[in-house]
Amino acid sequence: MTAPHPAADPLAALRWYVEQGIDETIDDVPTDWFTRPETARPAPAPVPAAVAAPPVARSTAPPSTPAAPARAPVPIETPQLALDAGEIARRCTSIAELEEAVRAFDGCALKRTAKHTVFADGVAGAPLMVVGEAPGADEDRIGKPFVGVSGQLLDRMLAAIGRSRTENAYITNILFWRPPGNRTPTPAEQAICLAFTRRHIELAQPKVVLLAGGVAAKALLDTTDGIIRMRGKWTELALGDGRTVPALPTFHPAYLLRTPASKRQVWADLLALDKRLGELAG
Ligand code: URA
């Protein structure tokens, strides 16, 4: 479909942009990155100060500054970026260091359009770690995961089994930046963030991981199986340090909002989760 000309019909042009997922204004004029090879790939992956310096206190508060500088170069997706991310993540020895490393990392193009880096919320080191897909508009605005309507449903789901992000659950996503227009993240974007997310799970050392939705489950379990096939089945999530952690895929709260009839299955998953956590605690 051809875009309506902005001068001829500005409202139709704006509507067309939003329908195409263009919901952020970055610059006044387009930049042809293909003609600027010197800026196409970021300089060598930044090594966060925290990796070399003593750990700093972990802050769950959203950063007061935007996630990306206004004119940061757009990284071209290459497998090397995921390797860089993996190398940086491996060198982090605490969640505080990892958070600082993620905030300093400029190798994921999503960061350029995001308002905030959305790292995690809740009690780091809690027995239950929930991993979702990606920040949405509310999470991007506030800087914390699962704070919109699906997050409110997630909170109610956790409360039903005596869990909460203020006491005994830790919440994150496989992506730290909102994909523009909530589009599905590309495999390269996922691979880059996953390097950090796997290390995040290693450092948080949960007893159990709840995988919220097909995107998180497929990415972390490295499978092409769909969520309908996977949900409710316990599996072992392999970590980079050779350990594994029990993981339970379930439907994403956003899916439940669209398909309330599936809440019955998720209730069964929550009961199984509660039972397993009880066994592992005892
Ligand atoms: N959906 C997710 O997967 N994560 C969030 O943080 C919010 C919505």
CSV table of C-alpha atoms and ligand atoms in Angstrom, one decimal:
chain,number,residue,atom,x,y,z
A,1,MET,CA,0.0,0.0,0.0
A,2,THR,CA,1.3,3.5,-0.8
A,3,ALA,CA,1.5,6.1,1.9
A,4,PRO,CA,-0.9,9.0,1.6
A,5,HIS,CA,1.1,12.2,1.0
A,6,PRO,CA,1.4,14.1,4.3
A,7,ALA,CA,0.8,17.5,2.6
A,8,ALA,CA,-2.3,16.3,0.8
A,9,ASP,CA,-4.0,14.5,3.8
A,10,PRO,CA,-1.9,14.8,7.0
A,11,LEU,CA,-4.4,12.8,9.1
A,12,ALA,CA,-4.5,9.9,6.7
A,13,ALA,CA,-0.7,10.0,6.5
A,14,LEU,CA,-0.5,9.9,10.3
A,15,ARG,CA,-3.0,7.0,10.5
A,16,TRP,CA,-1.0,5.1,7.9
A,17,TYR,CA,2.2,5.6,9.8
A,18,VAL,CA,0.7,4.2,13.0
A,19,GLU,CA,-0.8,1.2,11.2
A,20,GLN,CA,2.7,0.5,9.8
A,21,GLY,CA,4.1,0.5,13.4
A,22,ILE,CA,5.7,3.9,13.0
A,23,ASP,CA,4.7,5.4,16.3
A,24,GLU,CA,7.8,7.3,17.4
A,25,THR,CA,9.4,10.4,15.9
A,26,ILE,CA,13.2,10.2,16.1
A,27,ASP,CA,14.5,12.8,13.8
A,28,ASP,CA,13.1,15.6,11.7
A,29,VAL,CA,14.5,14.2,8.5
A,30,PRO,CA,15.2,10.6,7.5
A,31,THR,CA,18.9,9.4,7.7
A,32,ASP,CA,20.2,7.0,5.0
A,33,TRP,CA,22.4,4.8,7.2
A,34,PHE,CA,23.5,2.8,4.1
A,35,THR,CA,25.5,5.8,2.9
A,36,ARG,CA,27.1,6.2,6.4
A,37,PRO,CA,29.1,3.0,6.9
A,38,GLU,CA,31.4,4.6,9.3
A,39,THR,CA,28.6,5.0,11.8
A,40,ALA,CA,26.7,1.8,10.9
A,41,ARG,CA,28.3,-0.4,13.5
A,42,PRO,CA,28.9,0.8,17.0
A,43,ALA,CA,32.5,1.2,18.2
A,44,PRO,CA,33.8,-1.9,20.1
A,45,ALA,CA,31.2,-3.1,22.5
A,46,PRO,CA,31.3,-1.0,25.6
A,47,VAL,CA,32.6,-2.7,28.7
A,48,PRO,CA,30.7,-1.3,31.6
A,49,ALA,CA,32.6,0.3,34.4
A,50,ALA,CA,30.9,-2.1,36.8
A,51,VAL,CA,32.7,-5.0,35.3
A,52,ALA,CA,36.1,-3.5,36.2
A,53,ALA,CA,35.1,-1.6,39.2
A,54,PRO,CA,33.6,-2.8,42.5
A,55,PRO,CA,29.8,-3.5,42.3
A,56,VAL,CA,27.5,-0.6,42.8
A,57,ALA,CA,24.2,-0.8,44.8
A,58,ARG,CA,21.4,-2.2,42.7
A,59,SER,CA,18.6,0.2,42.0
A,60,THR,CA,15.2,-0.9,40.8
A,61,ALA,CA,14.2,2.7,40.2
A,62,PRO,CA,13.8,3.6,36.5
A,63,PRO,CA,16.7,5.8,35.3
A,64,SER,CA,16.0,9.5,35.3
A,65,THR,CA,17.7,9.9,31.9
A,66,PRO,CA,16.4,8.5,28.6
A,67,ALA,CA,17.6,5.1,27.5
A,68,ALA,CA,19.3,6.3,24.4
A,69,PRO,CA,21.1,9.5,23.5
A,70,ALA,CA,19.2,11.4,20.8
A,71,ARG,CA,21.5,10.6,17.9
A,72,ALA,CA,23.1,7.3,18.9
A,73,PRO,CA,24.2,5.3,15.8
A,74,VAL,CA,21.9,2.5,14.8
A,75,PRO,CA,23.7,-0.8,15.1
A,76,ILE,CA,23.4,-3.1,12.1
A,77,GLU,CA,22.3,-6.5,13.2
A,78,THR,CA,25.2,-8.9,13.1
A,79,PRO,CA,25.9,-12.1,15.0
A,80,GLN,CA,28.9,-10.4,16.5
A,81,LEU,CA,26.7,-8.2,18.5
A,82,ALA,CA,25.2,-11.2,20.3
A,83,LEU,CA,28.7,-12.5,20.9
A,84,ASP,CA,29.7,-9.1,22.3
A,85,ALA,CA,26.7,-9.1,24.6
A,86,GLY,CA,27.5,-12.7,25.8
A,87,GLU,CA,31.1,-11.7,26.5
A,88,ILE,CA,30.0,-8.6,28.5
A,89,ALA,CA,27.3,-10.6,30.4
A,90,ARG,CA,29.8,-13.4,31.3
A,91,ARG,CA,32.1,-10.9,32.9
A,92,CYS,CA,29.3,-9.6,35.2
A,93,THR,CA,29.4,-11.2,38.6
A,94,SER,CA,26.3,-9.6,40.2
A,95,ILE,CA,22.9,-8.5,39.2
A,96,ALA,CA,23.9,-4.9,39.9
A,97,GLU,CA,26.8,-5.3,37.4
A,98,LEU,CA,24.6,-6.9,34.8
A,99,GLU,CA,22.0,-4.1,35.1
A,100,GLU,CA,24.7,-1.5,34.6
A,101,ALA,CA,26.1,-3.5,31.6
A,102,VAL,CA,22.7,-3.7,30.0
A,103,ARG,CA,22.0,0.0,30.5
A,104,ALA,CA,25.4,0.8,29.0
A,105,PHE,CA,25.0,-1.5,26.0
A,106,ASP,CA,24.4,0.2,22.7
A,107,GLY,CA,24.4,-2.8,20.4
A,108,CYS,CA,20.7,-3.4,20.2
A,109,ALA,CA,18.9,-1.1,17.8
A,110,LEU,CA,15.7,-1.2,19.9
A,111,LYS,CA,17.4,1.0,22.5
A,112,ARG,CA,17.4,3.9,20.1
A,113,THR,CA,13.7,4.1,20.0
A,114,ALA,CA,13.0,3.2,23.6
A,115,LYS,CA,12.4,5.7,26.3
A,116,HIS,CA,13.8,3.5,29.1
A,117,THR,CA,15.8,0.4,29.6
A,118,VAL,CA,13.5,-2.0,31.3
A,119,PHE,CA,15.6,-4.3,33.4
A,120,ALA,CA,13.7,-6.0,36.2
A,121,ASP,CA,11.4,-5.5,39.1
A,122,GLY,CA,10.8,-7.4,42.3
A,123,VAL,CA,13.0,-9.2,44.7
A,124,ALA,CA,16.3,-10.2,43.0
A,125,GLY,CA,17.2,-13.7,44.3
A,126,ALA,CA,13.5,-14.7,45.0
A,127,PRO,CA,12.7,-18.4,44.5
A,128,LEU,CA,10.3,-17.5,41.5
A,129,MET,CA,11.6,-15.6,38.5
A,130,VAL,CA,9.0,-14.6,35.8
A,131,VAL,CA,10.3,-14.0,32.3
A,132,GLY,CA,8.1,-12.3,29.8
A,133,GLU,CA,8.6,-11.0,26.2
A,134,ALA,CA,9.2,-7.3,25.9
A,135,PRO,CA,8.3,-4.0,27.5
A,136,GLY,CA,5.1,-2.4,26.0
A,137,ALA,CA,4.2,1.3,26.0
A,138,ASP,CA,3.5,1.5,29.7
A,139,GLU,CA,6.7,-0.4,30.7
A,140,ASP,CA,8.7,1.8,28.3
A,141,ARG,CA,7.2,5.0,29.9
A,142,ILE,CA,7.7,3.9,33.5
A,143,GLY,CA,10.9,1.8,33.1
A,144,LYS,CA,9.6,-1.3,34.9
A,145,PRO,CA,8.4,-4.6,33.5
A,146,PHE,CA,4.8,-5.7,33.5
A,147,VAL,CA,3.2,-2.5,34.8
A,148,GLY,CA,0.4,-2.2,32.2
A,149,VAL,CA,-2.9,-4.1,32.1
A,150,SER,CA,-1.2,-7.5,31.4
A,151,GLY,CA,1.2,-6.7,34.3
A,152,GLN,CA,-1.8,-6.1,36.6
A,153,LEU,CA,-3.2,-9.5,35.6
A,154,LEU,CA,0.2,-11.1,36.2
A,155,ASP,CA,0.2,-9.5,39.7
A,156,ARG,CA,-3.3,-11.1,40.4
A,157,MET,CA,-2.1,-14.4,39.1
A,158,LEU,CA,0.9,-14.4,41.4
A,159,ALA,CA,-1.2,-13.2,44.3
A,160,ALA,CA,-3.4,-16.2,43.8
A,161,ILE,CA,-0.5,-18.4,44.8
A,162,GLY,CA,0.8,-16.1,47.5
A,163,ARG,CA,3.5,-14.5,45.5
A,164,SER,CA,4.2,-10.8,44.8
A,165,ARG,CA,7.0,-8.7,43.3
A,166,THR,CA,7.3,-6.8,46.6
A,167,GLU,CA,8.0,-10.0,48.6
A,168,ASN,CA,8.9,-13.2,46.8
A,169,ALA,CA,9.0,-12.9,43.0
A,170,TYR,CA,11.4,-11.4,40.5
A,171,ILE,CA,10.2,-10.2,37.1
A,172,THR,CA,12.0,-9.5,33.8
A,173,ASN,CA,11.6,-9.9,30.0
A,174,ILE,CA,13.8,-11.4,27.4
A,175,LEU,CA,14.1,-7.9,25.9
A,176,PHE,CA,15.1,-4.8,27.7
A,177,TRP,CA,13.8,-2.3,25.2
A,178,ARG,CA,10.3,-1.9,23.7
A,179,PRO,CA,10.1,-2.9,20.0
A,180,PRO,CA,8.6,0.1,18.2
A,181,GLY,CA,4.8,-0.4,17.8
A,182,ASN,CA,5.1,-3.6,19.9
A,183,ARG,CA,6.2,-5.5,16.8
A,184,THR,CA,7.7,-9.0,17.3
A,185,PRO,CA,11.4,-8.7,18.0
A,186,THR,CA,13.7,-9.9,15.3
A,187,PRO,CA,15.8,-13.0,15.9
A,188,ALA,CA,18.9,-10.8,16.1
A,189,GLU,CA,17.4,-8.5,18.7
A,190,GLN,CA,16.3,-11.5,20.7
A,191,ALA,CA,19.8,-13.1,20.4
A,192,ILE,CA,21.5,-10.0,21.7
A,193,CYS,CA,19.2,-9.5,24.7
A,194,LEU,CA,19.1,-13.3,25.4
A,195,ALA,CA,22.8,-13.3,26.1
A,196,PHE,CA,22.1,-10.9,29.0
A,197,THR,CA,18.8,-12.7,30.1
A,198,ARG,CA,20.5,-16.1,30.5
A,199,ARG,CA,23.2,-14.5,32.6
A,200,HIS,CA,20.4,-12.7,34.5
A,201,ILE,CA,18.8,-16.0,35.4
A,202,GLU,CA,22.2,-17.5,36.4
A,203,LEU,CA,22.9,-14.6,38.7
A,204,ALA,CA,19.4,-14.4,40.2
A,205,GLN,CA,19.5,-18.1,40.9
A,206,PRO,CA,15.7,-18.7,41.1
A,207,LYS,CA,14.5,-22.1,42.1
A,208,VAL,CA,11.9,-22.0,39.3
A,209,VAL,CA,11.3,-19.9,36.2
A,210,LEU,CA,7.9,-19.1,34.9
A,211,LEU,CA,8.0,-18.4,31.1
A,212,ALA,CA,5.2,-16.1,30.3
A,213,GLY,CA,4.2,-16.6,26.6
A,214,GLY,CA,5.5,-18.3,23.5
A,215,VAL,CA,8.2,-15.8,22.6
A,216,ALA,CA,10.0,-16.1,25.9
A,217,ALA,CA,9.5,-19.8,26.1
A,218,LYS,CA,10.7,-20.5,22.5
A,219,ALA,CA,13.7,-18.1,22.9
A,220,LEU,CA,14.9,-19.4,26.2
A,221,LEU,CA,14.2,-23.1,25.6
A,222,ASP,CA,15.6,-22.8,22.0
A,223,THR,CA,12.7,-24.6,20.4
A,224,THR,CA,10.3,-24.0,17.6
A,225,ASP,CA,7.5,-25.7,19.5
A,226,GLY,CA,4.4,-23.4,20.0
A,227,ILE,CA,3.2,-22.3,23.4
A,228,ILE,CA,0.0,-24.5,23.1
A,229,ARG,CA,2.2,-27.6,23.0
A,230,MET,CA,4.7,-26.4,25.6
A,231,ARG,CA,2.4,-24.8,28.3
A,232,GLY,CA,2.0,-26.7,31.5
A,233,LYS,CA,5.0,-29.0,30.8
A,234,TRP,CA,8.0,-28.7,33.1
A,235,THR,CA,11.3,-28.6,31.4
A,236,GLU,CA,14.9,-27.8,32.4
A,237,LEU,CA,16.2,-24.5,31.2
A,238,ALA,CA,19.9,-24.7,30.4
A,239,LEU,CA,22.1,-21.9,31.7
A,240,GLY,CA,25.4,-20.8,30.3
A,241,ASP,CA,27.4,-22.0,33.3
A,242,GLY,CA,26.3,-25.7,32.8
A,243,ARG,CA,23.5,-25.6,35.4
A,244,THR,CA,19.8,-26.0,34.7
A,245,VAL,CA,16.7,-24.6,36.4
A,246,PRO,CA,13.2,-26.0,36.3
A,247,ALA,CA,11.0,-23.9,33.9
A,248,LEU,CA,7.3,-23.9,33.3
A,249,PRO,CA,5.9,-22.2,30.1
A,250,THR,CA,2.5,-20.8,30.4
A,251,PHE,CA,0.2,-18.4,28.4
A,252,HIS,CA,1.1,-14.8,28.5
A,253,PRO,CA,-1.3,-12.6,30.5
A,254,ALA,CA,-1.9,-10.4,27.4
A,255,TYR,CA,-3.2,-13.6,25.7
A,256,LEU,CA,-5.4,-14.3,28.7
A,257,LEU,CA,-6.9,-10.8,28.4
A,258,ARG,CA,-7.9,-11.7,24.8
A,259,THR,CA,-8.9,-15.3,25.5
A,260,PRO,CA,-10.3,-15.5,29.0
A,261,ALA,CA,-11.4,-19.1,28.5
A,262,SER,CA,-7.7,-20.1,28.7
A,263,LYS,CA,-7.5,-18.9,32.3
A,264,ARG,CA,-8.5,-22.4,33.5
A,265,GLN,CA,-5.3,-23.9,32.0
A,266,VAL,CA,-3.2,-21.1,33.5
A,267,TRP,CA,-4.8,-21.7,36.9
A,268,ALA,CA,-3.6,-25.4,36.6
A,269,ASP,CA,-0.1,-24.1,35.7
A,270,LEU,CA,-0.1,-21.8,38.7
A,271,LEU,CA,-1.1,-24.6,41.1
A,272,ALA,CA,1.7,-26.8,39.6
A,273,LEU,CA,4.1,-23.9,40.1
A,274,ASP,CA,3.0,-23.4,43.7
A,275,LYS,CA,3.4,-27.1,44.4
A,276,ARG,CA,6.9,-27.2,42.9
A,277,LEU,CA,8.0,-24.1,44.8
A,278,GLY,CA,6.7,-25.7,48.0
A,279,GLU,CA,8.7,-28.9,47.3
A,280,LEU,CA,11.9,-27.1,46.5
A,281,ALA,CA,11.5,-24.9,49.7
A,282,GLY,CA,11.0,-27.9,52.0
B,1,URA,N1,4.4,-7.9,28.2
B,1,URA,C1,5.6,-8.5,28.5
B,1,URA,O1,5.9,-9.5,28.0
B,1,URA,N2,6.4,-7.8,29.3
B,1,URA,C2,6.1,-6.7,29.9
B,1,URA,O2,6.9,-6.1,30.7
B,1,URA,C3,4.8,-6.1,29.6
B,1,URA,C4,4.0,-6.7,28.7
